[in-house]
Structures are given as C-alpha cells and as structure tokens.
PDB file of N, CA and C in Angstrom:
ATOM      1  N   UNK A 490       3.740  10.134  14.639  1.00  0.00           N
ATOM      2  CA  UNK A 490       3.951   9.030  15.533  1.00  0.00           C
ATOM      3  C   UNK A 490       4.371   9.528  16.910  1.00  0.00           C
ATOM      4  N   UNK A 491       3.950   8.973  17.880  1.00  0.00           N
ATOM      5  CA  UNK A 491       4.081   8.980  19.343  1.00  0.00           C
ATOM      6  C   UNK A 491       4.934   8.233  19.895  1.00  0.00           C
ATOM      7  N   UNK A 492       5.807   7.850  20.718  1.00  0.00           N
ATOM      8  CA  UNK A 492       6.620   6.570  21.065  1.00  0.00           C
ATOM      9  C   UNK A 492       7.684   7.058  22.535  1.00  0.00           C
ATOM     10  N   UNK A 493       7.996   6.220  22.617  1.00  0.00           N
ATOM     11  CA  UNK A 493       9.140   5.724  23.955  1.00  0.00           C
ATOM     12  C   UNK A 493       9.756   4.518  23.284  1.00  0.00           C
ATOM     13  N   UNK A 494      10.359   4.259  24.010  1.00  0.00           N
ATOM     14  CA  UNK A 494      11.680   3.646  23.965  1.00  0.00           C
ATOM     15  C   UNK A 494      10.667   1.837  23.818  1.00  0.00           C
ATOM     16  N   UNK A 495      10.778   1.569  22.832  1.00  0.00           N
ATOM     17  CA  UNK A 495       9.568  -0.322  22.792  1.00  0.00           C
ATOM     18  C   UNK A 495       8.642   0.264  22.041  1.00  0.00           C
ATOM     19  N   UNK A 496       8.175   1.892  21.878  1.00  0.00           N
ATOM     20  CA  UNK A 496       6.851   1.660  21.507  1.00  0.00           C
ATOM     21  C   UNK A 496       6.817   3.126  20.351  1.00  0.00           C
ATOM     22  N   UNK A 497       5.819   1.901  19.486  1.00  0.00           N
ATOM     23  CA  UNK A 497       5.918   2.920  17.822  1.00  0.00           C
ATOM     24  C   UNK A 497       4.287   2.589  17.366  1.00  0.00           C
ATOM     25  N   UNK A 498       3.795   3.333  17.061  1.00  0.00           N
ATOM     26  CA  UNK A 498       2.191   3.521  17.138  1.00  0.00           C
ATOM     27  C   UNK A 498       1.711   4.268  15.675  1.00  0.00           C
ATOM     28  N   UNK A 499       0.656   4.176  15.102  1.00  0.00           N
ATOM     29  CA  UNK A 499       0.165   5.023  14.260  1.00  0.00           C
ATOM     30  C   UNK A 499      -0.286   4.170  13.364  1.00  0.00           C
ATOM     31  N   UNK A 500      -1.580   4.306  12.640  1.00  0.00           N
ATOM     32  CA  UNK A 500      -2.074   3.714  11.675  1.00  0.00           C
ATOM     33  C   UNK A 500      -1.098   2.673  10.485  1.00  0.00           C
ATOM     34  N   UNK A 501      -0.120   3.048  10.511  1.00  0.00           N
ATOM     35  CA  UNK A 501       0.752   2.645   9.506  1.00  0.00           C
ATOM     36  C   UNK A 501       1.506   1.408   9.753  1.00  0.00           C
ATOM     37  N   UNK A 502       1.260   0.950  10.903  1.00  0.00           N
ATOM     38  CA  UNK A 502       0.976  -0.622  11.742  1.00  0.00           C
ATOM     39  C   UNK A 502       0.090  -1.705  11.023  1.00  0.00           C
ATOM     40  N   UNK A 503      -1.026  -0.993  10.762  1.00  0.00           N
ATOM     41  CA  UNK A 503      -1.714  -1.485  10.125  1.00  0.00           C
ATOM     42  C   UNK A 503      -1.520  -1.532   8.414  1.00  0.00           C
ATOM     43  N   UNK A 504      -1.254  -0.467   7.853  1.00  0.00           N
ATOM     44  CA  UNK A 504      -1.169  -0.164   6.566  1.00  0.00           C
ATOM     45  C   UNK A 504       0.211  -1.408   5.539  1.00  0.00           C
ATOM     46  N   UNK A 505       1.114  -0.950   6.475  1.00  0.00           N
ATOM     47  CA  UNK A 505       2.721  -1.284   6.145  1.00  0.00           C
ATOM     48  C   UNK A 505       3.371  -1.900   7.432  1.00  0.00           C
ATOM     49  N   UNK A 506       2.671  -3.485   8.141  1.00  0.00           N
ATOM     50  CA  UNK A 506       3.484  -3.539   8.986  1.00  0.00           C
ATOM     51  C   UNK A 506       5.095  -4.196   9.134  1.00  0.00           C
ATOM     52  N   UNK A 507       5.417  -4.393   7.574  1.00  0.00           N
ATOM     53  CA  UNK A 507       6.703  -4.857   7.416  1.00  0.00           C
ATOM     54  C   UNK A 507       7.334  -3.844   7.407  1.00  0.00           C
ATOM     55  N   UNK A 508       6.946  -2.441   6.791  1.00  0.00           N
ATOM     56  CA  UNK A 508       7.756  -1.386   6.585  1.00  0.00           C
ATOM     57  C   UNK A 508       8.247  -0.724   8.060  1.00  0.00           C
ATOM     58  N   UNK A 509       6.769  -0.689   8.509  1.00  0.00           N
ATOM     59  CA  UNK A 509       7.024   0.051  10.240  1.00  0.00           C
ATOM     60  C   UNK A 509       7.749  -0.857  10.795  1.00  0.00           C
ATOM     61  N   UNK A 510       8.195  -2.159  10.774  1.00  0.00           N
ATOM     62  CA  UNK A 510       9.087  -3.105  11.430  1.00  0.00           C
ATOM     63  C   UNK A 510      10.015  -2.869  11.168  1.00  0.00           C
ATOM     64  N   UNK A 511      10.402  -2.548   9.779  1.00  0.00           N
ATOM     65  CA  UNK A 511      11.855  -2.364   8.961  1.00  0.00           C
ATOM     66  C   UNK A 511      12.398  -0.757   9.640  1.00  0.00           C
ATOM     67  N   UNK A 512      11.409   0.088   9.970  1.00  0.00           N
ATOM     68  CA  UNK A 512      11.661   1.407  10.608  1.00  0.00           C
ATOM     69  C   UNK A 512      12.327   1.225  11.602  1.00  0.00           C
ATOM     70  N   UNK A 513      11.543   0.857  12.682  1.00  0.00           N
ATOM     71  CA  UNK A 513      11.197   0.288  13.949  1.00  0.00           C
ATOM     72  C   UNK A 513      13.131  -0.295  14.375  1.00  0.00           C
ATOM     73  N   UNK A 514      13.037  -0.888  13.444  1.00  0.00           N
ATOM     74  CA  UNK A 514      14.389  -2.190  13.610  1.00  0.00           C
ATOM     75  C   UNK A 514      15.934  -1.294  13.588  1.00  0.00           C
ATOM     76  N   UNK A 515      15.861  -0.022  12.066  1.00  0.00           N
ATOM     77  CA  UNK A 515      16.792   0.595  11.888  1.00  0.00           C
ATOM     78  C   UNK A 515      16.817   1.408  13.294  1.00  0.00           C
ATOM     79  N   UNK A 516      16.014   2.192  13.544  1.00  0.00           N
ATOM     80  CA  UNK A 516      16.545   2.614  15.109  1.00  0.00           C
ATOM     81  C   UNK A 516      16.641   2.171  15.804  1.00  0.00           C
ATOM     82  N   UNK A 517      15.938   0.701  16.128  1.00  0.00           N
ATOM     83  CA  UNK A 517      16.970   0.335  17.635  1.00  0.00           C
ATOM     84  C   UNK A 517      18.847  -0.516  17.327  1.00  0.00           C
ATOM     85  N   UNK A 518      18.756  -0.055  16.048  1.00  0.00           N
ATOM     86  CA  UNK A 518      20.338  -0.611  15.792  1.00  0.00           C
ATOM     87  C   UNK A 518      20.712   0.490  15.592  1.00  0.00           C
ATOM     88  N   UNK A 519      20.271   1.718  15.753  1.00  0.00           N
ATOM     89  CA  UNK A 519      20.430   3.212  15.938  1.00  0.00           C
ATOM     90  C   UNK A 519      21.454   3.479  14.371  1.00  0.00           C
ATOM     91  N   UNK A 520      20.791   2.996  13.155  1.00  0.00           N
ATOM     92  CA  UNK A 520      20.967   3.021  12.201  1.00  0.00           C
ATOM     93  C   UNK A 520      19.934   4.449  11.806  1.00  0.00           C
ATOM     94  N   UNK A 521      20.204   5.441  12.373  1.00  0.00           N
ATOM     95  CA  UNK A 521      19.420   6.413  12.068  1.00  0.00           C
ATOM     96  C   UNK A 521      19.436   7.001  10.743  1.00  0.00           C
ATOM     97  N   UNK A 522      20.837   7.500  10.173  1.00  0.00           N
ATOM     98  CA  UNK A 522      20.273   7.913   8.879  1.00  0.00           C
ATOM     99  C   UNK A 522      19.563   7.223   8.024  1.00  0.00           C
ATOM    100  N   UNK A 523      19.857   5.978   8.116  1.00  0.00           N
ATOM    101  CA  UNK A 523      19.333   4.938   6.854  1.00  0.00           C
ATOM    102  C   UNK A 523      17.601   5.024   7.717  1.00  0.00           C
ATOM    103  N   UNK A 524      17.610   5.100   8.511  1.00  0.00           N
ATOM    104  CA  UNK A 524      15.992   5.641   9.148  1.00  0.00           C
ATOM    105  C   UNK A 524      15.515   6.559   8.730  1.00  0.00           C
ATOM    106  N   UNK A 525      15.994   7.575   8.630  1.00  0.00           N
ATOM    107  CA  UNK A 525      15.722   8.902   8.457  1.00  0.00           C
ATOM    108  C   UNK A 525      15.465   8.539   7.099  1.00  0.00           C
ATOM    109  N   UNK A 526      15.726   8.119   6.056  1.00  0.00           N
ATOM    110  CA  UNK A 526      16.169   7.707   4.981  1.00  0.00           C
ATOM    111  C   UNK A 526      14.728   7.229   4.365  1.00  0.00           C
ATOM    112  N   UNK A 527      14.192   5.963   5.470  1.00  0.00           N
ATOM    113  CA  UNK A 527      13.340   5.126   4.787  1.00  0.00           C
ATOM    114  C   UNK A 527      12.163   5.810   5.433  1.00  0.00           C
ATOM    115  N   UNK A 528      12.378   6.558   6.062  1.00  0.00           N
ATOM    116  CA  UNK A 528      11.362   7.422   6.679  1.00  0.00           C
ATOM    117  C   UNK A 528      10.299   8.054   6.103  1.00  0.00           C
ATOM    118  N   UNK A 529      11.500   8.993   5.355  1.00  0.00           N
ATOM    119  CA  UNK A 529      11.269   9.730   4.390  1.00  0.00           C
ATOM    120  C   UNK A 529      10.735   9.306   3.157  1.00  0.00           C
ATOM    121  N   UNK A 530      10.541   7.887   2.794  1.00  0.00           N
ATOM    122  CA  UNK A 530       9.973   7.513   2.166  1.00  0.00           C
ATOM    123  C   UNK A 530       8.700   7.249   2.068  1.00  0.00           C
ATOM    124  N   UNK A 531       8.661   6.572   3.564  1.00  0.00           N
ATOM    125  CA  UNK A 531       7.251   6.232   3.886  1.00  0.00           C
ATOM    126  C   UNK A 531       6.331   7.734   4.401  1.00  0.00           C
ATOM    127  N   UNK A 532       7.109   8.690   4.826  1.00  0.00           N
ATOM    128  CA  UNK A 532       6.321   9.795   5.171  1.00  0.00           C
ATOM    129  C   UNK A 532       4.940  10.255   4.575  1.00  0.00           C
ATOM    130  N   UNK A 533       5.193  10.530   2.873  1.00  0.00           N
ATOM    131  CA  UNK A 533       3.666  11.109   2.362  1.00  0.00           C
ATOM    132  C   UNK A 533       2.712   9.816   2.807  1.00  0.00           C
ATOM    133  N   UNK A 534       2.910   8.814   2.892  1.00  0.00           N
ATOM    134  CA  UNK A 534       1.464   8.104   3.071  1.00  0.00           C
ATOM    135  C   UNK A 534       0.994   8.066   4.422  1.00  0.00           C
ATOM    136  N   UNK A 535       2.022   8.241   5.411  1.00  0.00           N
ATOM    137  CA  UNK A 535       2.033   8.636   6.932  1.00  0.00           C
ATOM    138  C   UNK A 535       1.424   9.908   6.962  1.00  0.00           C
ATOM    139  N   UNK A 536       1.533  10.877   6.566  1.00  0.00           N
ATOM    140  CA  UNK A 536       0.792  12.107   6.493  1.00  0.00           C
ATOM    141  C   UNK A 536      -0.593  12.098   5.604  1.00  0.00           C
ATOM    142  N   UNK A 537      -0.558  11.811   4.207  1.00  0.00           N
ATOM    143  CA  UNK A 537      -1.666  11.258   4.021  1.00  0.00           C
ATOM    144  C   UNK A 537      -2.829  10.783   4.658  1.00  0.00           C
ATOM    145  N   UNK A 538      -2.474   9.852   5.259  1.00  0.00           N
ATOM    146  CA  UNK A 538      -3.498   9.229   6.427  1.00  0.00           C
ATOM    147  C   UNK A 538      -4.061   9.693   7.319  1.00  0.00           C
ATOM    148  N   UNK A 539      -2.883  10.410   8.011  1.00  0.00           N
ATOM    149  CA  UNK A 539      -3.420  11.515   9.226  1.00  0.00           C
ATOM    150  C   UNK A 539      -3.766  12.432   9.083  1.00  0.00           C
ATOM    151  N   UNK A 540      -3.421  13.717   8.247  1.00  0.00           N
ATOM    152  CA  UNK A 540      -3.387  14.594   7.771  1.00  0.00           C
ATOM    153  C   UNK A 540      -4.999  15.352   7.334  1.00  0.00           C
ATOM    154  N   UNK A 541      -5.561  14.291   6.976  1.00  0.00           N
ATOM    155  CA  UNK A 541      -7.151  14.315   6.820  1.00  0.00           C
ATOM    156  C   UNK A 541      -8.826  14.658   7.583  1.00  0.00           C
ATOM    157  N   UNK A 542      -7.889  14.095   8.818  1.00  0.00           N
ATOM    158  CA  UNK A 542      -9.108  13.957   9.661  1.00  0.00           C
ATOM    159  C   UNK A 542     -10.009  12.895   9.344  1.00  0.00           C
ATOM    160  N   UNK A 543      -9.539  11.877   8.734  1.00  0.00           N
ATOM    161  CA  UNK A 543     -10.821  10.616   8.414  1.00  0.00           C
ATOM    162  C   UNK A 543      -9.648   9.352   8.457  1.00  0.00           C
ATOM    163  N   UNK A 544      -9.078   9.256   9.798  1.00  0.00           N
ATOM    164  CA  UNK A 544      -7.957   8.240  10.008  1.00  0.00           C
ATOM    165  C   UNK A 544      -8.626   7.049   9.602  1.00  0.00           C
ATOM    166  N   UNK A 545      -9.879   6.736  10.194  1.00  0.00           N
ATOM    167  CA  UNK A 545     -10.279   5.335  10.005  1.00  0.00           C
ATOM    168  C   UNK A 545     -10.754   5.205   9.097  1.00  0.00           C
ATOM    169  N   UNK A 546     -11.449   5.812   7.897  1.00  0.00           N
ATOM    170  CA  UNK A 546     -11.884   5.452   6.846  1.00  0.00           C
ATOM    171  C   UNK A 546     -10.529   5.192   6.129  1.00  0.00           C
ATOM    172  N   UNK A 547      -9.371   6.033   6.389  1.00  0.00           N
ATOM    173  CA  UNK A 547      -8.042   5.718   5.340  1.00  0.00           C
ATOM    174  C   UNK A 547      -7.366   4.909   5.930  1.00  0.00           C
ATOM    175  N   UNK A 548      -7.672   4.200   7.067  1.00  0.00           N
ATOM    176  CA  UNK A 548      -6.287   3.479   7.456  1.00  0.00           C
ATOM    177  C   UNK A 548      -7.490   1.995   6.977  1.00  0.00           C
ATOM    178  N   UNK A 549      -8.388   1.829   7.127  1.00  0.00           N
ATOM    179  CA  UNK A 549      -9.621   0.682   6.171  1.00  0.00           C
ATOM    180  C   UNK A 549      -9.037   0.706   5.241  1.00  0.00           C
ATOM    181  N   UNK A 550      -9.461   1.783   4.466  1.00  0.00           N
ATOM    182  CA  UNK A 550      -8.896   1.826   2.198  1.00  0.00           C
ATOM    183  C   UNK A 550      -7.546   1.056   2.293  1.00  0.00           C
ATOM    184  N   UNK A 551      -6.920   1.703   2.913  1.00  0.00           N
ATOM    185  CA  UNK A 551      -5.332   1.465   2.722  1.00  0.00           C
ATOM    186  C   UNK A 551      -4.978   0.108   2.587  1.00  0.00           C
ATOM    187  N   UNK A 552      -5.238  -0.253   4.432  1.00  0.00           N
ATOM    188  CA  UNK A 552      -4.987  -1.690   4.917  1.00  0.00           C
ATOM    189  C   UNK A 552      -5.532  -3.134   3.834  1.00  0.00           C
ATOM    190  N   UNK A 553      -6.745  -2.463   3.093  1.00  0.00           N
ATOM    191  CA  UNK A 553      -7.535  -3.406   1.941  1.00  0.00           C
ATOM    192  C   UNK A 553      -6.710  -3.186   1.290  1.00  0.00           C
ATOM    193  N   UNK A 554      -6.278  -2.344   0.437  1.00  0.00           N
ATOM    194  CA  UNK A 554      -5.374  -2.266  -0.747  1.00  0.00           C
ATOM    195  C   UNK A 554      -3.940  -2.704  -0.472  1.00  0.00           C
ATOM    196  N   UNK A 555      -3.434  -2.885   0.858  1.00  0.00           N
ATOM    197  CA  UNK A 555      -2.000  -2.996   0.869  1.00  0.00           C
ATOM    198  C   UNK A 555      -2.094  -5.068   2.014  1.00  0.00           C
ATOM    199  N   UNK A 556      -3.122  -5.259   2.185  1.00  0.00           N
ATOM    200  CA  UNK A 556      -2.937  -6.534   2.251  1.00  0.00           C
ATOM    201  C   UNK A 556      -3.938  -7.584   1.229  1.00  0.00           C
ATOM    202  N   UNK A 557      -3.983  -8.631   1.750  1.00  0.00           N
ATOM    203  CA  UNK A 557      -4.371  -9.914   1.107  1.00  0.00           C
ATOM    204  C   UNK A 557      -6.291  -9.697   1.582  1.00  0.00           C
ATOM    205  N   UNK A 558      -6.481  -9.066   2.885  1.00  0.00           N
ATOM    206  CA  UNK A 558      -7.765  -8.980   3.110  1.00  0.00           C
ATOM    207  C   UNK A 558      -7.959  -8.246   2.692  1.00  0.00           C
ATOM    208  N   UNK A 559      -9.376  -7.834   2.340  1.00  0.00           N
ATOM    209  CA  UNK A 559     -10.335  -6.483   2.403  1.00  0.00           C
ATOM    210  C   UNK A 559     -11.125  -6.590   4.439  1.00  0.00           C
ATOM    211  N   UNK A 560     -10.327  -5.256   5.003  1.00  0.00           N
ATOM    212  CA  UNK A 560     -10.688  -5.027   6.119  1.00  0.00           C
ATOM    213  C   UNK A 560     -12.356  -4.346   6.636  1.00  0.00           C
ATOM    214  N   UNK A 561     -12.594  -4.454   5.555  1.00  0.00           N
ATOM    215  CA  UNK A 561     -13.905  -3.590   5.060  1.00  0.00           C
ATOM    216  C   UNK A 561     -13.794  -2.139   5.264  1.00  0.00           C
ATOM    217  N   UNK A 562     -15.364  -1.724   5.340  1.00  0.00           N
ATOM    218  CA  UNK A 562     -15.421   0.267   6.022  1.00  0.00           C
ATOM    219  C   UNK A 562     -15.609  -0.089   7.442  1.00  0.00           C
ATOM    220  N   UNK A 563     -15.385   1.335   7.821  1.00  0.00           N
ATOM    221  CA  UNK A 563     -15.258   1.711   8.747  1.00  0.00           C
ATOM    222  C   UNK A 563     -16.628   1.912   9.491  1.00  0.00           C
ATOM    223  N   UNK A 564     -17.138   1.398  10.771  1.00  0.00           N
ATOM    224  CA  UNK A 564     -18.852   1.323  11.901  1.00  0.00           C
ATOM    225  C   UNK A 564     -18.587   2.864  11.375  1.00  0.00           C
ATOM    226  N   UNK A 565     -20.261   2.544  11.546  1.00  0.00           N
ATOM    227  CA  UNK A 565     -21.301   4.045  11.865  1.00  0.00           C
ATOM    228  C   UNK A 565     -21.013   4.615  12.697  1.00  0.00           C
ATOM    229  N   UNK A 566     -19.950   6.168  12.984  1.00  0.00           N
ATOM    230  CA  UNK A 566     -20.575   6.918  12.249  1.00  0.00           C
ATOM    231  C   UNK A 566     -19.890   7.552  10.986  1.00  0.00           C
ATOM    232  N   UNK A 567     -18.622   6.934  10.884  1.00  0.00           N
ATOM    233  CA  UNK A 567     -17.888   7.179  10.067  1.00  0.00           C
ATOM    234  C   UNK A 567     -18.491   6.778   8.640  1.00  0.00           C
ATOM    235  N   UNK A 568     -18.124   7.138   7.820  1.00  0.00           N
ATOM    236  CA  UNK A 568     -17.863   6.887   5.990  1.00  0.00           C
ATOM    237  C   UNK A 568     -17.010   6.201   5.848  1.00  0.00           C
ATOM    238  N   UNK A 569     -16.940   5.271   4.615  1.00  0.00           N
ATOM    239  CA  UNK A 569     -15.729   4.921   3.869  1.00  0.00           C
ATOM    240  C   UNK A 569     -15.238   5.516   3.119  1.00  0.00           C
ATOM    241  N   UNK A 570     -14.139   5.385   2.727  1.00  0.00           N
ATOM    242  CA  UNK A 570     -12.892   6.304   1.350  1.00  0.00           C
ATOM    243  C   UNK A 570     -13.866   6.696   0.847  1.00  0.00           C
ATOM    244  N   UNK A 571     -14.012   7.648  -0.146  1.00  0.00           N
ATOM    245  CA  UNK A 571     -14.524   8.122  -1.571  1.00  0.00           C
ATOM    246  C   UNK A 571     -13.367   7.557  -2.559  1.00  0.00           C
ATOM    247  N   UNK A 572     -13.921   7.619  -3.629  1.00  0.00           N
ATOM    248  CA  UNK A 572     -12.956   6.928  -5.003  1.00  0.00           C
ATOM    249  C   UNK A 572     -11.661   7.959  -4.962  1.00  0.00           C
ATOM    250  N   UNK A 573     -12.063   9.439  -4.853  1.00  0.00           N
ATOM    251  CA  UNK A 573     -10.787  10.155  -5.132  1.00  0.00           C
ATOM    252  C   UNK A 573      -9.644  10.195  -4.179  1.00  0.00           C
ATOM    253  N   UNK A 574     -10.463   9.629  -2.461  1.00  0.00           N
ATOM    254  CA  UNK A 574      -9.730   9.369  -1.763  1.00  0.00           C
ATOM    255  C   UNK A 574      -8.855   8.067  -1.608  1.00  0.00           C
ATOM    256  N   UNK A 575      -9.492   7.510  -2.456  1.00  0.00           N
ATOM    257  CA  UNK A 575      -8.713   5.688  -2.364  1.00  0.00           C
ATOM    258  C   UNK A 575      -8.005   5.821  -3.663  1.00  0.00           C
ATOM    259  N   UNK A 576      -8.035   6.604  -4.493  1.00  0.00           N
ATOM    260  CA  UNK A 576      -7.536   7.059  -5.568  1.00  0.00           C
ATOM    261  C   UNK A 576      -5.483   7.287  -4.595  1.00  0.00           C
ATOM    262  N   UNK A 577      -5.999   8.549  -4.243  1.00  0.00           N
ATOM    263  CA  UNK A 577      -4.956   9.325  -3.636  1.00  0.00           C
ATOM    264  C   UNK A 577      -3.868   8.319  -2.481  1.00  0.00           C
ATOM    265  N   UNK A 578      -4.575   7.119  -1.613  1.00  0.00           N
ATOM    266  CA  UNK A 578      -4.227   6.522  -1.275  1.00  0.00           C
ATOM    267  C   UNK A 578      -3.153   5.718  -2.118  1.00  0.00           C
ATOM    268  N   UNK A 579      -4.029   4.938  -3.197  1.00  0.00           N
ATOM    269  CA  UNK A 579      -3.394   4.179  -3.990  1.00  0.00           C
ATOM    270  C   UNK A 579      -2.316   4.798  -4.690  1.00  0.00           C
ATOM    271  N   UNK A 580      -2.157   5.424  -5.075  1.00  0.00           N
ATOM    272  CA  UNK A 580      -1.174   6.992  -5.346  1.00  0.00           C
ATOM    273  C   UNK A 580       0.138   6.478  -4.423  1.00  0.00           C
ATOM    274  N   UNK A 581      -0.269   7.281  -2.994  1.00  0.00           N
ATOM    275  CA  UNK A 581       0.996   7.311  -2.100  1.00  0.00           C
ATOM    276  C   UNK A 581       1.589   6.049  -1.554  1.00  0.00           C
ATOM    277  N   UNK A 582       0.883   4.646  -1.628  1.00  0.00           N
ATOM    278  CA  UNK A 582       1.039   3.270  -1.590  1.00  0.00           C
ATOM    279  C   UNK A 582       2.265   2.809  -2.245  1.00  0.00           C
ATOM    280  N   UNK A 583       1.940   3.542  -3.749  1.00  0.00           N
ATOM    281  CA  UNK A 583       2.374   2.730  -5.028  1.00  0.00           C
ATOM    282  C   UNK A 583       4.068   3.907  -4.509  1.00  0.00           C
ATOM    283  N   UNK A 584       3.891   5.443  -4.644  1.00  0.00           N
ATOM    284  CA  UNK A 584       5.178   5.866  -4.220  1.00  0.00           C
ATOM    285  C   UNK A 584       6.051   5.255  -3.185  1.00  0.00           C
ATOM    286  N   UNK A 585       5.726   5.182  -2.110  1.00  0.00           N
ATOM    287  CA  UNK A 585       6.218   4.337  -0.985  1.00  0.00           C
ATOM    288  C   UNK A 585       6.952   2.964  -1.322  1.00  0.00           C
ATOM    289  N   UNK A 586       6.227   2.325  -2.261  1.00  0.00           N
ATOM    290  CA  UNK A 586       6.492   0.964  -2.604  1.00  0.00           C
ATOM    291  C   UNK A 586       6.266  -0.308  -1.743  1.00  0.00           C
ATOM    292  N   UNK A 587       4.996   0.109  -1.230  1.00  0.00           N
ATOM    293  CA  UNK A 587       3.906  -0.726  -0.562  1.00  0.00           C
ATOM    294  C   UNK A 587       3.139  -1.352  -1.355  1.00  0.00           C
ATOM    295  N   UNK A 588       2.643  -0.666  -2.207  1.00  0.00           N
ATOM    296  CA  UNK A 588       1.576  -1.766  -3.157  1.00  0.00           C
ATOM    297  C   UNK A 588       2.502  -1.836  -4.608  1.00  0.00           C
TER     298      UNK A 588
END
C-alpha cells in the first residue's frame, strides 16, 4: 500500500472494503498496535494479490468471492483466475476471515 495522510489505496478496497475501513479507522485514532495487529491479519491476502503479477485477474476472483456480485474477468488482454489460483485465493479469504 501507498498512502498520505486521507489516502489508503490497493486492491484490497475492493476485495475487503469493510476490513480496509476497519484498518484505515484504527490509524487515524492512531490505535496502531491493534493496526498492526489486524494488519497482520489481513496481510497474506494483501500479498497474495499483489505478489503475483496478475493484480486484476485476482483482485476480479477475489472481489466475486468476497461480495454479493460476481464482478466478472478481467478485458482482453488479461486472463481470469485459474481454479488453483481462485483455489489459493479462497484459501487466504477464508484465513483473513473475509469469506
């Protein structure tokens, strides 16, 4: 994640935006450890995501599996998830305690 002072960015906006709010919220009440805390929770699926090089096909899988829509795949020229990758998703979702 990238940020200044108002601003918190990264796929995981999309994925978990109650969680990134719940982040978001503990530091500006500069409740940092308990940040650091839930951080650390949400981290493997934050890395997960990025970590890949196929942000938009995983932040699609994800966002379908962790809301009420299916966001679909991702324009040409990209791919969508593979099974082992929406596999692995669903994996770090369910750790997190997102899905």
């Amino acid at each position: 994640y990238a940020g200044a002072i108002g601003v918190f960015s990264g796929g995981g906006g999309n994925i978990c935006p109650a969680a990134v709010v719940k982040l978001y919220n503990l530091v500006m009440e500069k409740k940092y450890v308990e940040a650091m805390e839930y951080y650390r929770k949400l981290r493997p699926l934050l890395v997960a995501v990025e970590d890949h090089g196929r942000l938009s096909a995983w932040v699609k899988a994800a966002t379908s599996m962790s809301s009420p829509n299916n966001v679909g795949v991702p324009r040409k020229p990209y791919f969508p998830a593979s099974e082992e990758e929406t596999a692995l998703l669903r994996k770090v979702l369910v750790e997190a305690g997102i899905i």
